mmCIF file of C-alpha atoms and ligand atoms in Angstrom:
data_model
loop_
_atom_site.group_PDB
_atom_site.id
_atom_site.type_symbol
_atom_site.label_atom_id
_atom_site.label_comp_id
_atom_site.label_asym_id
_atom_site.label_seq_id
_atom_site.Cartn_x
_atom_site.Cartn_y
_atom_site.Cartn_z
ATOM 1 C CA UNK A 201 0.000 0.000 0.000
ATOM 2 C CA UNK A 202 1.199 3.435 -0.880
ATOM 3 C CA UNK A 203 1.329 5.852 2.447
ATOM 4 C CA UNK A 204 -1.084 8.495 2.089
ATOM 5 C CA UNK A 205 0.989 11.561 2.891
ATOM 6 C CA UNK A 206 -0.951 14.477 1.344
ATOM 7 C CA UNK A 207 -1.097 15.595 4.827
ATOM 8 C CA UNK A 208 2.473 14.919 6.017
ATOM 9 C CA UNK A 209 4.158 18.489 6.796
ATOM 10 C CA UNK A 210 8.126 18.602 6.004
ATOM 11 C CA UNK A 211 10.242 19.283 8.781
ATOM 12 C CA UNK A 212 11.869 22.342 9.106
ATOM 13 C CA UNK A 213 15.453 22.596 6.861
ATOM 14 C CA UNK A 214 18.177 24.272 9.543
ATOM 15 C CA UNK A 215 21.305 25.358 8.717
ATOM 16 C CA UNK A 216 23.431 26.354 11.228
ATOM 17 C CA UNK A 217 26.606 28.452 11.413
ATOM 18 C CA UNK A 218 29.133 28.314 13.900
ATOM 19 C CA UNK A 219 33.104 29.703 14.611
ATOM 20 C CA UNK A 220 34.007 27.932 17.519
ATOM 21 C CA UNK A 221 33.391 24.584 20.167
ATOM 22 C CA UNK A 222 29.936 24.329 18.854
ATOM 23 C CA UNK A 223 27.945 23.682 22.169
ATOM 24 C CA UNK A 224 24.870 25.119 21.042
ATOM 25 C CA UNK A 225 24.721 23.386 17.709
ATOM 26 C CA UNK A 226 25.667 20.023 20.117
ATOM 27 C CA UNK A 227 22.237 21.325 22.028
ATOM 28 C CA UNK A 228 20.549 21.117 18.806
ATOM 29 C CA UNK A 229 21.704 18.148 18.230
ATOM 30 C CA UNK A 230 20.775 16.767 21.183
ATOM 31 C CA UNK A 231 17.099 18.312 21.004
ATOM 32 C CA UNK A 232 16.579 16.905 17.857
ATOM 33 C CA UNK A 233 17.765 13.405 19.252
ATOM 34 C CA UNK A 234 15.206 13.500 21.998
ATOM 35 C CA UNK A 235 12.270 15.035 19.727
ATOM 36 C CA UNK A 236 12.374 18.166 21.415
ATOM 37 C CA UNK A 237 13.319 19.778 18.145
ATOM 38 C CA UNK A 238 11.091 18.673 15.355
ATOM 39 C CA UNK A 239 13.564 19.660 12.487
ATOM 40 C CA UNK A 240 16.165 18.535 10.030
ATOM 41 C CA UNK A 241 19.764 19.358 10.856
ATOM 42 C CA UNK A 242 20.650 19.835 7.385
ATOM 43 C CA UNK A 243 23.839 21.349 7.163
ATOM 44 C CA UNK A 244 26.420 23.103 9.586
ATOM 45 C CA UNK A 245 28.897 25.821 8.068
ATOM 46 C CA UNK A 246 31.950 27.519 10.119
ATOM 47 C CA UNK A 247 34.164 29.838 8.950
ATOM 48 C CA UNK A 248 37.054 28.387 10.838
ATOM 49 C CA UNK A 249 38.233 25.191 9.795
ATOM 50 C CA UNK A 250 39.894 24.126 13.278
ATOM 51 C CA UNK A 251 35.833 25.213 14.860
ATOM 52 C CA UNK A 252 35.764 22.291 17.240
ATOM 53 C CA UNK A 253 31.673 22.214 16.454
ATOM 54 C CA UNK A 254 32.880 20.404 13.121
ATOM 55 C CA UNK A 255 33.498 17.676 14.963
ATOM 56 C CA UNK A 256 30.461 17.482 16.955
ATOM 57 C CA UNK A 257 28.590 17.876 13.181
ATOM 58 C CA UNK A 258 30.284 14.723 12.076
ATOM 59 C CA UNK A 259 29.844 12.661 15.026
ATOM 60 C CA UNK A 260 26.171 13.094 14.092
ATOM 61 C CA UNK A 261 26.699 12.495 10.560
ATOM 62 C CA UNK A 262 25.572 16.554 9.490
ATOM 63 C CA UNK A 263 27.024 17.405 6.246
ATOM 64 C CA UNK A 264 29.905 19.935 6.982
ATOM 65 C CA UNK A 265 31.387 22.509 5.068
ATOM 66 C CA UNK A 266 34.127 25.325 5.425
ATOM 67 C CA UNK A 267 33.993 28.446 4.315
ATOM 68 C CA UNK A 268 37.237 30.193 5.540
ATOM 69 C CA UNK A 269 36.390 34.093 6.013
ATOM 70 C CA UNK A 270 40.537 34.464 5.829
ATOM 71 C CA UNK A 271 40.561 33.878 1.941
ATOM 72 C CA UNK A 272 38.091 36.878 0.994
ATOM 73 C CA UNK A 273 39.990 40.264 1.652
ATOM 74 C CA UNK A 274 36.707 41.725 0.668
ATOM 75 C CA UNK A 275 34.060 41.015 3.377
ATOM 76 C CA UNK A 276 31.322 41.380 1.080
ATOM 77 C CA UNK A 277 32.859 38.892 -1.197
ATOM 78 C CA UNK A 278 32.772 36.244 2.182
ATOM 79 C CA UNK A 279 28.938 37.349 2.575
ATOM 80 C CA UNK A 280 28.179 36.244 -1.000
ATOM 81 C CA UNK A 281 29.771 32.712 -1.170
ATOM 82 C CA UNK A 282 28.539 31.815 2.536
ATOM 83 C CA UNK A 283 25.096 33.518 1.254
ATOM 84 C CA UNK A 284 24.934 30.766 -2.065
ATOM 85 C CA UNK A 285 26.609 28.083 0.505
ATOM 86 C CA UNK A 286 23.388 28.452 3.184
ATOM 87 C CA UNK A 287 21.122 28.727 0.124
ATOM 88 C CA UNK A 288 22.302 25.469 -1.571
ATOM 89 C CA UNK A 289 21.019 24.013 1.642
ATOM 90 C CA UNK A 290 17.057 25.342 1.232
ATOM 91 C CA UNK A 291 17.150 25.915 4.857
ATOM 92 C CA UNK A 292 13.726 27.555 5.925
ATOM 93 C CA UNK A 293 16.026 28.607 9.110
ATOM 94 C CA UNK A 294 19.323 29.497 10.023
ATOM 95 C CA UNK A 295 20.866 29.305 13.431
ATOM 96 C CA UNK A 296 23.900 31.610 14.418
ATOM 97 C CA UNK A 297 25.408 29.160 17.117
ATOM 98 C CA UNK A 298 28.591 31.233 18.270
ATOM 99 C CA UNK A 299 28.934 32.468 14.565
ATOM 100 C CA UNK A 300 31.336 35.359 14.973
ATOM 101 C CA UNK A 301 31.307 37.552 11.396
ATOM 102 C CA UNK A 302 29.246 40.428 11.128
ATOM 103 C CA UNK A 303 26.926 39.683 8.814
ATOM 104 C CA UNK A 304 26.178 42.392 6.062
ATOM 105 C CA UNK A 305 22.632 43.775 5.335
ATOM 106 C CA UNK A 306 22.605 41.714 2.149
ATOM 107 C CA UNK A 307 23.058 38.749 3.519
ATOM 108 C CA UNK A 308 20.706 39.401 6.355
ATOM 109 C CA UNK A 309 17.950 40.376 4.028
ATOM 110 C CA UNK A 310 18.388 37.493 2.272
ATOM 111 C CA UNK A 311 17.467 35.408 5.368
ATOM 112 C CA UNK A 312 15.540 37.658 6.992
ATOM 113 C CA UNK A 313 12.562 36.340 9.349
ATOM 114 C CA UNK A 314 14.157 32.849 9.662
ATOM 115 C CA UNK A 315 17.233 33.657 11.144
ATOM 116 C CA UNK A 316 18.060 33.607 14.490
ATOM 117 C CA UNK A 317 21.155 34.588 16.898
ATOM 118 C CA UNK A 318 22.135 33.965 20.421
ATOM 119 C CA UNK A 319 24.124 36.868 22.385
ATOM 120 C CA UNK A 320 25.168 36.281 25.269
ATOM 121 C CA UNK A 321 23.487 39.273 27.281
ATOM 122 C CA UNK A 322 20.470 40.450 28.558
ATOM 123 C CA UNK A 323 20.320 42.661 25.511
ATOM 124 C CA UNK A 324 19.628 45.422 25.177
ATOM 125 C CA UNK A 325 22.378 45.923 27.449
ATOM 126 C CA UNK A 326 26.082 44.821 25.586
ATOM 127 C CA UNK A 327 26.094 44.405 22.569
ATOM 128 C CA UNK A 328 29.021 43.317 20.947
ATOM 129 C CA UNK A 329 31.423 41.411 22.633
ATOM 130 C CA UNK A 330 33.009 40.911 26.081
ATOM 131 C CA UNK A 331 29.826 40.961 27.454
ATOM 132 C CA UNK A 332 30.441 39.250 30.671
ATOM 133 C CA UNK A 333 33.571 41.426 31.738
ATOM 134 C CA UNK A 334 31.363 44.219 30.800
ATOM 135 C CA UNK A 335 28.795 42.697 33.238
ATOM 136 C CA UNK A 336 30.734 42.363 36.111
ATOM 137 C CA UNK A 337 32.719 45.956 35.693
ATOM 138 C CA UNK A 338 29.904 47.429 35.985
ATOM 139 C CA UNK A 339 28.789 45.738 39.452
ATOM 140 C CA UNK A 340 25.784 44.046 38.099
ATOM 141 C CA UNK A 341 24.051 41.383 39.863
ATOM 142 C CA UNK A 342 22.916 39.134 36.970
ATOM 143 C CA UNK A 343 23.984 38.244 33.438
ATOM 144 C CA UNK A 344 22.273 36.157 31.222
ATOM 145 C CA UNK A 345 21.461 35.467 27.326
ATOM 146 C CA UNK A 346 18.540 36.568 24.411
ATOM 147 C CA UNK A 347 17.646 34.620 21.522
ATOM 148 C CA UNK A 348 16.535 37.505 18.517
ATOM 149 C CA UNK A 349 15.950 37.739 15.420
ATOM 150 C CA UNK A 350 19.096 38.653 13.045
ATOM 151 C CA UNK A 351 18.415 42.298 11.871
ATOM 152 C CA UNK A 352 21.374 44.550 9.735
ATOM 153 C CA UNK A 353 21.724 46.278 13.393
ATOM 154 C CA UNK A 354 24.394 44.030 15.307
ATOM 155 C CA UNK A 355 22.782 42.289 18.105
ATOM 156 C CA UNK A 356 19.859 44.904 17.586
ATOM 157 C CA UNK A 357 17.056 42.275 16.154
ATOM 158 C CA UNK A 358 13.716 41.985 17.904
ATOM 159 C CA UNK A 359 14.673 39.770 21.219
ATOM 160 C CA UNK A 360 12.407 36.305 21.480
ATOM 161 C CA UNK A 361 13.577 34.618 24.321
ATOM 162 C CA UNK A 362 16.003 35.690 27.857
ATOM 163 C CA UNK A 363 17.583 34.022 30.351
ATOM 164 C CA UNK A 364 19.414 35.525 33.049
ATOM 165 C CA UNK A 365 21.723 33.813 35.763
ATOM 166 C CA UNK A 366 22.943 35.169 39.093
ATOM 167 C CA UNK A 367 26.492 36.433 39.285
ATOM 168 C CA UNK A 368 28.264 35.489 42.222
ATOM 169 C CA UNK A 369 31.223 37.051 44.603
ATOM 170 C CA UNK A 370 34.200 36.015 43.132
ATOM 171 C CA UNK A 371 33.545 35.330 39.371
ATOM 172 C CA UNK A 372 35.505 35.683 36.664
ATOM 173 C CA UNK A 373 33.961 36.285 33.169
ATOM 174 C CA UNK A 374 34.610 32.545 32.599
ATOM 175 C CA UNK A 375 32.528 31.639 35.249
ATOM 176 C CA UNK A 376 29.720 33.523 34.005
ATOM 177 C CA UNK A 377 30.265 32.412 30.563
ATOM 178 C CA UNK A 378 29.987 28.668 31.596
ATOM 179 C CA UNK A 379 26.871 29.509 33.670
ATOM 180 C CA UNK A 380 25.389 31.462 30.992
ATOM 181 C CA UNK A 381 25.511 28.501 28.522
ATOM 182 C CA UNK A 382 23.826 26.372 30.349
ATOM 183 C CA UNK A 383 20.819 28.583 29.540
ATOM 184 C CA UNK A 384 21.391 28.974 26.218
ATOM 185 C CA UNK A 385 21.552 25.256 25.196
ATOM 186 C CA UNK A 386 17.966 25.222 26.648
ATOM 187 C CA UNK A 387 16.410 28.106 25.533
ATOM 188 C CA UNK A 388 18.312 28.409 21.765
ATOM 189 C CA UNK A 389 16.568 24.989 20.280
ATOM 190 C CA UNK A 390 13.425 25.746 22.303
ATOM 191 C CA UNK A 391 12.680 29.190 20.564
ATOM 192 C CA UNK A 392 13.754 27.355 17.304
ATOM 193 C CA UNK A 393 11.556 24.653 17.632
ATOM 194 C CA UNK A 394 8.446 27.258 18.577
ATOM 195 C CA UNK A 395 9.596 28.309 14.751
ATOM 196 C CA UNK A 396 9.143 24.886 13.285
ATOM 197 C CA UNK A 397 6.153 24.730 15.077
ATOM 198 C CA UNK A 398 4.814 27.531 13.204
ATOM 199 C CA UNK A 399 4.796 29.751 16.281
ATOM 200 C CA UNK A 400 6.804 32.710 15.826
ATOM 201 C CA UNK A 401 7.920 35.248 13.598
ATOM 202 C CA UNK A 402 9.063 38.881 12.694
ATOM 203 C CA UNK A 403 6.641 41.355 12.379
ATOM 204 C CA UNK A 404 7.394 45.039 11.863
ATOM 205 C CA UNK A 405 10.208 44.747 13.468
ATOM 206 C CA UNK A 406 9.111 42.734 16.121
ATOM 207 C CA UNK A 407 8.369 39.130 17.354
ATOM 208 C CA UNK A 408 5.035 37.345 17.061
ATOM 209 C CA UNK A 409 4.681 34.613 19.470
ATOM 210 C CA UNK A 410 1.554 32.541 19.342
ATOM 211 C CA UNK A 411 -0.190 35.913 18.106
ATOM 212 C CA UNK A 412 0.784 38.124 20.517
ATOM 213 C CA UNK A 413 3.461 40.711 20.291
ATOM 214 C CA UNK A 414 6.637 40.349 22.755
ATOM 215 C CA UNK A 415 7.488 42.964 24.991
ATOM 216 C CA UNK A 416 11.069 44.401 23.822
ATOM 217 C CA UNK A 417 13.327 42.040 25.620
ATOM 218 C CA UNK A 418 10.777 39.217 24.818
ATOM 219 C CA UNK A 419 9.887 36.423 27.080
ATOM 220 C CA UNK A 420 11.488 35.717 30.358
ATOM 221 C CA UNK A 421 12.925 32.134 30.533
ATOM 222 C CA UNK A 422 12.516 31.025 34.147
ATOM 223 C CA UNK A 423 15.152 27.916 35.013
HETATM 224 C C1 GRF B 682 27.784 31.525 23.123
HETATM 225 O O1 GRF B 682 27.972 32.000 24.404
HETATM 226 C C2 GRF B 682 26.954 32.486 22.319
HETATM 227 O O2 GRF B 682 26.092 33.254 23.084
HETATM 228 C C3 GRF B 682 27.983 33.374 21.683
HETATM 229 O O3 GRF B 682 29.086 32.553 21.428
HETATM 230 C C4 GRF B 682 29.070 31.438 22.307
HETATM 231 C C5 GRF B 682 29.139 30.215 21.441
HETATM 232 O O4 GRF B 682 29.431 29.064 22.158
HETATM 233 N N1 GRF B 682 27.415 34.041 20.534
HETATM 234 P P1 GRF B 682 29.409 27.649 21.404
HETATM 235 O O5 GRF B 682 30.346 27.716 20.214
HETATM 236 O O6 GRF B 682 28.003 27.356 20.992
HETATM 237 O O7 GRF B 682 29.917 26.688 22.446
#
């Protein structure tokens, strides 16, 4: 008998980007391996080629590829060829795990609406980077992480998701880095999957959840 599947909805085609260790692509992997993430891990694409994260994309047997930012002088000319690269793969979403080129407006037009970043701070305060230092020189009490929506301005794109941690007496940016991570490989595949799920978008310039517009630093991930 032939299965009827007139009904059957495709999964959700990620790509996912990454420079460095690759923990939050490993969380993606790992969602997806215990159905918390309803998608297809289609591709992953660093533009380092010693990114530890290619590693963790073969152990799960995700097609890898390299595209080395060093051999294009011109920026823009690195934004086109990673541009066709993520397009080969039809994703219908892209995942900035720890990808760390700026992206020009091209590139993020081209993907705009189904590509998402994770910074680690409670944005909108630091952008950039060095955000934990910046987070303890100033005295502040907590730290934490935002999933967004990739806009041309640099971690400026309509927050979706935050999760904050406690900073303690005595720690060093590291520390806060490590604890901060442990938040992000929750809440990074969970605001994906709300995507595949057909939950959230951009609107405007802001993010649609389940119909409702989020408040500007979106919703508050309690551990
Ligand atoms: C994360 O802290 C993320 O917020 C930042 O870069 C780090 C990437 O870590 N953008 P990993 O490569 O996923 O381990």
């Amino acid at each position: 008998m032939i299965p009827d599947t007139t009904n059957a909805r495709a999964k959700t085609r990620i790509v996912v980007l990454i420079s460095g260790s690759g923990s939050n692509l490993q969380a993606f992997i790992d969602a997806r391996d215990n159905r918390q993430l309803d998608a297809d891990l289609v591709a992953v694409i660093s533009n380092r080629p010693e990114a530890t994260g290619l590693e963790r994309a073969a152990r799960a047997g995700i097609t890898s590829r390299v595209i080395d930012h060093q051999a294009y002088p011109q920026r823009l000319d690195f934004d086109r060829t990673l541009a066709a690269a993520v397009a080969d793969y039809k994703p219908d979403l892209v995942i900035l795990a720890g990808f760390m080129r700026i992206l020009s407006a091209e590139f993020v037009d081209r993907f705009s609406g189904r590509m998402l970043n994770i910074h680690p701070s409670l944005l909108p305060k630091y952008p950039g980077l060095n955000t934990h230092q910046r987070a303890l020189d100033a005295g502040d009490n907590e730290a934490g992480t935002t999933v967004h929506f990739v806009t041309s301005q640099l971690d400026g794109g309509p927050p979706i998701v935050q999760g904050a941690v406690p900073i303690i007496s005595g720690d060093s940016a590291a520390d806060i880095a490590a604890r901060v991570l442990g938040v992000e490989h929750v809440i990074f595949p969970m605001a994906a999957q709300w995507y595949c799920e057909g939950r959230l978008s951009m609107q405007d310039g802001a993010t649609l959840l389940d119909g409702e517009v989020l408040a500007p630093t979106g919703r508050t991930f309690e551990a």
